[in-house]
Amino acid sequence: MRKNISFPRMEGTVSRQAHADLPPGSYEREAGREGFFGQATHFYHANPPTGWSDWNGPVRPRAFDTNDLESLGESPWDAASLLGNGAVQIRRWTCVSNMTHLARNGDGDELIFIHDGAGDLFCDYGHLAFSEGDYILLPRGTNWRVEVSAPITALLIEATGGAFSLPDRGIMGDHAIFDPAILDTPVMDQVFRDQQGATSWRVIMKRGGALNTITYPYNPLDAIGWKGDSVAVKLNWRDIRPLMSHRYHVPPSAHCTFVANGFVICTFVPRPIESDPGALKVPFYHSNDDFDEVIFYHQGEFFSRDNIHPGMITMHPCGFPHGPHPKAFQKGADNTRKETDEVAVMIDTRDALQVTPEAESIEWTDYVNSWKSDKKSKEQELIP
């Protein structure tokens, strides 16, 4: 892997190192392409790039509190659909009892993030115990069901028309930020064999958004073995060892966990905060001009946001600057914290996301005003 030396153009007062040693009193904004992977320009502003005094229009920063959803059901097809486009569908599922049927997704791979609860998953590949903080990746067409040992709340991320894979780690090597050997796969243990038998089972398959019921006079999870590399896997966020630099705030792309057609998934986990006096201590202001950004807050205090709690989702459409809230930015400048305790799932999508009525019903509509500047314009100052 090689990259020729390039010499970016510079104009006016700038920092020679991105995200560090900013000109006094300035606010850095990164205008980046390809979701932090492409070309970028850094602007140094006299005022916070998010210091708007008013905002009109439907394309705006949005926040949703999934804790307010009342949808319950044993089936993932009961899950409330919140956001989506042609590449990805994002749903929130609450399951309090054992599934009495098998689910099968014919539209794409299913990635399940367990926000709360625990249980056992049975699928074509075998038996897999799971608990809070687990990602469970199910290849398209997998028959599966869960048995609940503690009520489950989960984020469902469907790679519609595509498949999940691991990101290319480049010069970091294949064993950062987690070794693939840490991935668990289902096992055909005695628990799996005990649930097999001649009892009638239904498979409810989703294809093209439509549900279809297929009934068998036996349990279709009757495999006696398998071999191959298209397989269900489990990864817990605690097994992720994030990239860190005490002198440089690494971009979200460094935390990429899974990639799919048209979107990527990153996982933010606890880490030390930068200690170098000149380095930014919070995410830099940025205009992500190719991707919509979604963040699901799992636990902890998200160090760049105010009034956000676990179970909430924020969405920042591409094309406008966003970044830390004013209080969070000041805390970073004051270096009041030495490490983060946040756990969050970020989904960056290339195509614009559509917001469903279910999401709008749990929206915090004042979120756009959480960055609002108290600073008055010169014209406002002249008004008696």
Coordinates of C-alpha atoms in Angstrom, one line a residue:
M1 CA 0.0 0.0 0.0
R2 CA 1.6 3.3 -1.1
K3 CA 0.5 6.9 -1.3
N4 CA 2.4 9.6 -3.1
I5 CA 3.3 12.7 -1.2
S6 CA 0.8 15.5 -1.8
F7 CA 1.0 19.2 -0.8
P8 CA -2.5 20.5 0.2
R9 CA -3.0 24.2 -0.6
M10 CA -3.3 26.6 2.4
E11 CA -4.8 30.0 2.5
G12 CA -5.0 32.5 5.4
T13 CA -4.5 31.5 9.1
V14 CA -4.5 27.7 9.5
S15 CA -3.2 24.8 11.6
R16 CA -0.6 22.7 9.8
Q17 CA -1.8 19.7 11.7
A18 CA -5.5 18.7 11.5
H19 CA -7.3 18.5 14.8
A20 CA -4.4 20.0 16.8
D21 CA -2.9 23.3 17.6
L22 CA -5.8 25.4 16.2
P23 CA -5.2 29.1 15.7
P24 CA -6.2 30.9 18.9
G25 CA -9.9 31.5 19.1
S26 CA -10.7 29.5 16.0
Y27 CA -13.1 26.6 15.4
E28 CA -12.0 23.9 13.0
R29 CA -14.4 22.3 10.5
E30 CA -13.5 19.4 8.3
A31 CA -15.3 19.2 4.9
G32 CA -14.7 15.6 4.0
R33 CA -15.7 13.3 1.2
E34 CA -16.3 9.6 1.3
G35 CA -17.1 9.5 5.0
F36 CA -13.6 10.4 6.3
F37 CA -11.9 8.1 3.7
G38 CA -11.6 10.7 0.9
Q39 CA -10.3 14.2 0.2
A40 CA -10.8 16.8 2.9
T41 CA -10.4 20.5 3.6
H42 CA -10.1 22.1 7.0
F43 CA -11.6 25.5 7.6
Y44 CA -10.8 27.6 10.6
H45 CA -13.8 29.8 11.6
A46 CA -14.2 32.7 13.9
N47 CA -17.5 31.3 15.3
P48 CA -18.7 27.7 15.9
P49 CA -19.9 26.2 12.6
T50 CA -23.0 25.0 14.4
G51 CA -23.9 28.3 15.9
W52 CA -27.1 28.9 13.9
S53 CA -29.8 31.0 15.5
D54 CA -32.7 29.5 13.5
W55 CA -33.4 26.5 11.2
N56 CA -36.3 25.9 8.9
G57 CA -36.9 22.9 6.7
P58 CA -37.3 19.1 7.0
V59 CA -33.6 18.3 6.4
R60 CA -32.2 19.0 9.9
P61 CA -30.5 17.3 12.8
R62 CA -33.0 14.9 14.4
A63 CA -33.2 12.8 17.5
F64 CA -35.5 10.0 18.5
D65 CA -36.1 8.3 21.8
T66 CA -36.7 4.6 21.2
N67 CA -37.5 4.1 24.9
D68 CA -40.9 5.6 24.1
L69 CA -41.8 2.9 21.6
E70 CA -44.5 0.6 22.9
S71 CA -44.1 -2.1 20.2
L72 CA -43.8 -5.6 21.8
G73 CA -43.8 -8.9 20.1
E74 CA -42.0 -12.2 19.9
S75 CA -41.2 -11.7 16.2
P76 CA -38.6 -9.5 14.6
W77 CA -41.2 -8.7 12.0
D78 CA -43.1 -6.9 14.8
A79 CA -40.1 -4.5 15.2
A80 CA -40.8 -0.8 14.6
S81 CA -39.2 0.5 11.4
L82 CA -37.5 3.8 12.1
L83 CA -35.1 4.8 9.3
G84 CA -34.2 3.3 5.9
N85 CA -33.3 3.5 2.2
G86 CA -32.6 1.1 -0.6
A87 CA -29.4 -0.2 1.2
V88 CA -30.3 -0.4 4.8
Q89 CA -33.3 -0.7 7.1
I90 CA -33.1 0.2 10.8
R91 CA -35.6 -1.2 13.2
R92 CA -36.0 -1.5 17.0
W93 CA -37.2 -4.8 18.5
T94 CA -38.5 -5.6 21.9
C95 CA -38.9 -9.3 22.7
V96 CA -40.2 -10.5 26.0
S97 CA -41.1 -14.2 25.2
N98 CA -39.7 -17.1 23.3
M99 CA -40.3 -17.0 19.5
T100 CA -42.9 -19.6 18.5
H101 CA -41.7 -19.5 14.8
L102 CA -38.6 -19.2 12.8
A103 CA -37.7 -15.9 11.0
R104 CA -36.0 -15.8 7.6
N105 CA -34.9 -12.6 5.9
G106 CA -34.8 -12.9 2.2
D107 CA -34.1 -9.2 1.6
G108 CA -30.6 -9.0 3.2
D109 CA -28.2 -9.8 6.0
E110 CA -29.5 -9.1 9.5
L111 CA -27.2 -7.5 12.1
I112 CA -28.7 -7.6 15.6
F113 CA -27.3 -5.4 18.4
I114 CA -28.4 -6.5 21.8
H115 CA -29.1 -3.2 23.7
D116 CA -30.5 -5.1 26.7
G117 CA -31.4 -8.6 27.8
A118 CA -30.1 -12.1 27.2
G119 CA -31.1 -15.3 25.7
D120 CA -30.3 -18.2 23.3
L121 CA -30.4 -18.0 19.5
F122 CA -31.0 -21.1 17.5
C123 CA -30.3 -21.0 13.8
D124 CA -29.3 -23.2 10.8
Y125 CA -25.7 -23.1 12.1
G126 CA -26.5 -24.2 15.7
H127 CA -26.9 -22.7 19.1
L128 CA -25.5 -19.3 20.3
A129 CA -26.0 -17.8 23.8
F130 CA -26.0 -14.0 23.8
S131 CA -26.3 -11.0 26.2
E132 CA -26.2 -7.2 26.4
G133 CA -23.6 -5.6 24.0
D134 CA -23.5 -8.5 21.5
Y135 CA -23.6 -8.0 17.7
I136 CA -25.1 -11.1 16.0
L137 CA -24.7 -11.2 12.3
L138 CA -27.0 -13.5 10.4
P139 CA -26.4 -14.1 6.7
R140 CA -29.4 -13.6 4.3
G141 CA -31.7 -16.6 4.3
T142 CA -30.8 -17.9 7.7
N143 CA -33.6 -19.6 9.6
W144 CA -33.5 -18.4 13.3
R145 CA -35.3 -17.9 16.5
V146 CA -34.6 -16.8 20.1
E147 CA -35.4 -18.0 23.5
V148 CA -35.5 -15.2 26.1
S149 CA -33.8 -15.5 29.5
A150 CA -34.1 -11.7 30.2
P151 CA -36.4 -9.3 28.2
I152 CA -34.6 -8.2 25.0
T153 CA -34.3 -4.8 23.4
A154 CA -32.3 -4.8 20.2
L155 CA -31.4 -2.7 17.2
L156 CA -31.9 -4.5 13.9
I157 CA -29.8 -3.3 11.0
E158 CA -30.7 -5.0 7.7
A159 CA -28.2 -4.8 4.8
T160 CA -30.9 -4.8 2.1
G161 CA -29.7 -6.4 -1.1
G162 CA -26.2 -6.8 0.2
A163 CA -23.9 -8.5 2.7
F164 CA -21.9 -7.5 5.8
S165 CA -18.2 -7.9 5.8
L166 CA -15.2 -6.7 7.8
P167 CA -13.4 -3.4 6.8
D168 CA -9.9 -3.5 5.3
R169 CA -7.6 -2.4 8.2
G170 CA -4.8 -1.4 5.8
I171 CA -1.4 -0.8 7.5
M172 CA -2.9 -1.7 10.9
G173 CA -3.3 -5.3 9.8
D174 CA -6.1 -7.8 10.1
H175 CA -6.0 -8.1 13.9
A176 CA -7.0 -4.5 14.7
I177 CA -9.4 -3.4 16.1
F178 CA -10.4 -6.9 17.0
D179 CA -8.9 -10.2 16.0
P180 CA -11.3 -12.2 13.8
A181 CA -10.4 -15.2 16.1
I182 CA -12.6 -13.4 18.8
L183 CA -15.7 -13.9 16.7
D184 CA -18.0 -16.6 18.1
T185 CA -20.0 -19.0 15.8
P186 CA -22.9 -21.2 16.7
V187 CA -22.2 -24.7 17.9
M188 CA -24.2 -27.9 17.4
D189 CA -24.3 -28.8 21.0
Q190 CA -26.7 -30.9 23.0
V191 CA -29.0 -27.9 23.6
F192 CA -29.3 -27.5 19.8
R193 CA -29.9 -31.2 19.3
D194 CA -32.6 -31.3 22.0
Q195 CA -34.7 -28.7 20.2
Q196 CA -34.9 -30.8 17.0
G197 CA -37.8 -33.1 16.4
A198 CA -41.0 -33.9 14.5
T199 CA -43.0 -31.0 16.0
S200 CA -44.6 -28.7 13.4
W201 CA -42.9 -25.3 12.9
R202 CA -43.6 -22.2 10.9
V203 CA -41.0 -20.2 9.0
I204 CA -42.0 -16.6 8.4
M205 CA -39.9 -15.3 5.6
K206 CA -39.6 -11.6 4.5
R207 CA -39.0 -11.0 0.8
G208 CA -39.6 -7.7 -0.9
G209 CA -41.0 -6.4 2.4
A210 CA -43.8 -9.0 2.3
L211 CA -44.2 -11.8 4.8
N212 CA -44.7 -15.4 3.8
T213 CA -45.5 -18.3 6.1
I214 CA -44.0 -21.7 5.3
T215 CA -45.1 -24.6 7.6
Y216 CA -43.0 -27.8 8.1
P217 CA -44.1 -31.0 9.9
Y218 CA -40.7 -30.9 11.7
N219 CA -38.2 -28.4 13.0
P220 CA -36.2 -27.1 10.0
L221 CA -33.3 -26.5 12.3
D222 CA -32.3 -30.1 11.8
A223 CA -28.8 -29.8 10.4
I224 CA -26.3 -32.4 11.7
G225 CA -23.3 -30.4 10.5
W226 CA -21.9 -27.6 8.3
K227 CA -18.7 -26.4 6.8
G228 CA -17.9 -23.1 5.1
D229 CA -17.2 -19.4 5.7
S230 CA -20.7 -17.9 5.2
V231 CA -21.7 -18.3 8.8
A232 CA -23.5 -16.5 11.7
V233 CA -21.1 -14.7 14.0
K234 CA -21.2 -12.9 17.4
L235 CA -19.0 -10.0 18.6
N236 CA -19.4 -8.1 21.9
W237 CA -18.3 -4.5 22.0
R238 CA -16.1 -5.3 25.0
D239 CA -13.9 -7.3 22.6
I240 CA -13.2 -4.2 20.5
R241 CA -9.8 -2.6 21.3
P242 CA -10.1 0.9 19.8
L243 CA -7.4 2.8 18.0
M244 CA -6.0 5.6 20.1
S245 CA -3.6 8.5 19.9
H246 CA -2.7 10.7 22.8
R247 CA -1.8 13.5 20.4
Y248 CA -4.5 13.3 17.7
H249 CA -8.2 12.8 17.7
V250 CA -8.8 9.9 15.3
P251 CA -11.8 10.1 13.0
P252 CA -14.9 7.8 13.3
S253 CA -13.6 5.7 10.3
A254 CA -10.9 4.3 12.6
H255 CA -13.7 2.7 14.6
C256 CA -15.3 0.9 11.6
T257 CA -16.7 -2.5 12.6
F258 CA -18.7 -3.7 9.6
V259 CA -19.2 -2.6 6.0
A260 CA -22.0 -3.3 3.6
N261 CA -23.2 -2.0 0.2
G262 CA -24.0 1.7 0.7
F263 CA -23.2 2.0 4.4
V264 CA -20.7 1.3 7.2
I265 CA -21.1 0.6 10.9
C266 CA -18.7 2.0 13.5
T267 CA -18.6 1.2 17.3
F268 CA -17.6 3.8 19.8
V269 CA -16.3 2.2 23.0
P270 CA -14.6 3.6 26.2
R271 CA -11.1 4.9 25.6
P272 CA -8.6 7.4 27.1
I273 CA -9.1 11.0 26.0
E274 CA -6.2 12.7 24.2
S275 CA -3.7 14.1 26.6
D276 CA -1.6 16.3 24.4
P277 CA -2.3 20.0 25.3
G278 CA -2.8 21.0 21.6
A279 CA -5.0 18.1 20.5
L280 CA -8.8 18.3 20.3
K281 CA -10.5 16.4 23.1
V282 CA -13.9 16.0 21.4
P283 CA -15.0 15.1 17.9
F284 CA -14.1 17.9 15.4
Y285 CA -16.8 19.9 13.7
H286 CA -17.3 18.3 10.3
S287 CA -19.4 18.5 7.2
N288 CA -19.8 14.9 6.0
D289 CA -20.8 15.7 2.5
D290 CA -21.5 12.2 1.2
F291 CA -23.2 10.3 4.0
D292 CA -26.1 10.6 6.4
E293 CA -25.0 9.8 10.0
V294 CA -27.0 7.8 12.5
I295 CA -25.9 7.1 16.1
F296 CA -27.6 4.7 18.5
Y297 CA -26.6 5.4 22.1
H298 CA -26.2 2.2 24.1
Q299 CA -24.7 3.2 27.4
G300 CA -22.6 5.8 29.2
E301 CA -22.4 9.6 28.7
F302 CA -21.8 10.5 25.1
F303 CA -19.0 13.0 25.5
S304 CA -19.9 15.2 22.6
R305 CA -23.7 15.6 23.3
D306 CA -25.9 17.1 25.9
N307 CA -29.3 15.7 27.0
I308 CA -28.8 12.4 25.2
H309 CA -29.4 9.1 27.1
P310 CA -29.2 5.4 26.3
G311 CA -31.8 4.1 23.8
M312 CA -31.8 7.4 21.8
I313 CA -31.0 7.7 18.1
T314 CA -29.7 10.8 16.4
M315 CA -29.6 11.5 12.7
H316 CA -27.4 14.1 11.0
P317 CA -28.2 14.3 7.2
C318 CA -25.2 15.1 5.0
G319 CA -24.5 18.6 3.8
F320 CA -24.4 20.7 6.9
P321 CA -21.8 21.0 9.7
H322 CA -22.3 19.2 13.0
G323 CA -20.2 18.3 15.9
P324 CA -20.1 18.7 19.7
H325 CA -22.7 20.6 21.6
P326 CA -21.5 23.9 23.1
K327 CA -21.2 22.6 26.7
A328 CA -19.4 19.4 25.5
F329 CA -17.0 21.5 23.4
Q330 CA -16.2 23.6 26.4
K331 CA -15.6 20.5 28.6
G332 CA -13.2 19.3 26.0
A333 CA -11.4 22.6 25.9
D334 CA -11.2 22.5 29.8
N335 CA -9.9 18.9 29.7
T336 CA -12.3 18.0 32.5
R337 CA -12.4 14.3 31.6
K338 CA -9.6 11.8 31.1
E339 CA -11.5 9.0 29.5
T340 CA -14.8 8.3 27.8
D341 CA -17.4 5.8 29.1
E342 CA -19.7 5.8 26.1
V343 CA -20.8 2.9 23.9
A344 CA -22.6 3.8 20.7
V345 CA -23.3 2.3 17.3
M346 CA -22.9 4.6 14.3
I347 CA -24.4 3.9 10.9
D348 CA -23.2 6.1 8.0
T349 CA -25.3 5.7 4.8
R350 CA -24.4 7.0 1.4
D351 CA -28.0 7.5 0.3
A352 CA -30.5 9.7 2.1
L353 CA -32.4 8.1 4.9
Q354 CA -36.2 8.2 5.1
V355 CA -37.8 8.8 8.5
T356 CA -40.9 6.7 9.2
P357 CA -44.0 7.8 11.0
E358 CA -43.0 5.5 13.9
A359 CA -39.8 7.5 14.3
E360 CA -41.5 10.8 14.0
S361 CA -43.9 9.8 16.9
I362 CA -40.9 9.5 19.3
E363 CA -38.9 12.5 17.9
W364 CA -37.3 15.1 20.1
T365 CA -38.2 18.0 17.8
D366 CA -36.1 20.6 19.7
Y367 CA -32.9 18.7 19.0
V368 CA -32.0 21.1 16.2
N369 CA -32.0 23.9 18.7
S370 CA -29.5 22.2 21.0
W371 CA -26.7 23.8 19.1
K372 CA -28.4 27.2 18.8
S373 CA -26.2 30.2 19.4
D374 CA -27.0 32.8 22.0
K375 CA -24.8 35.3 20.1
K376 CA -26.7 38.2 18.6
S377 CA -25.9 39.6 15.1
K378 CA -24.9 43.2 14.8
E379 CA -28.4 44.0 13.4
Q380 CA -30.0 42.4 16.5
E381 CA -27.8 44.3 18.8
L382 CA -29.1 47.6 17.3
I383 CA -32.8 46.6 17.9
P384 CA -33.9 48.5 21.1

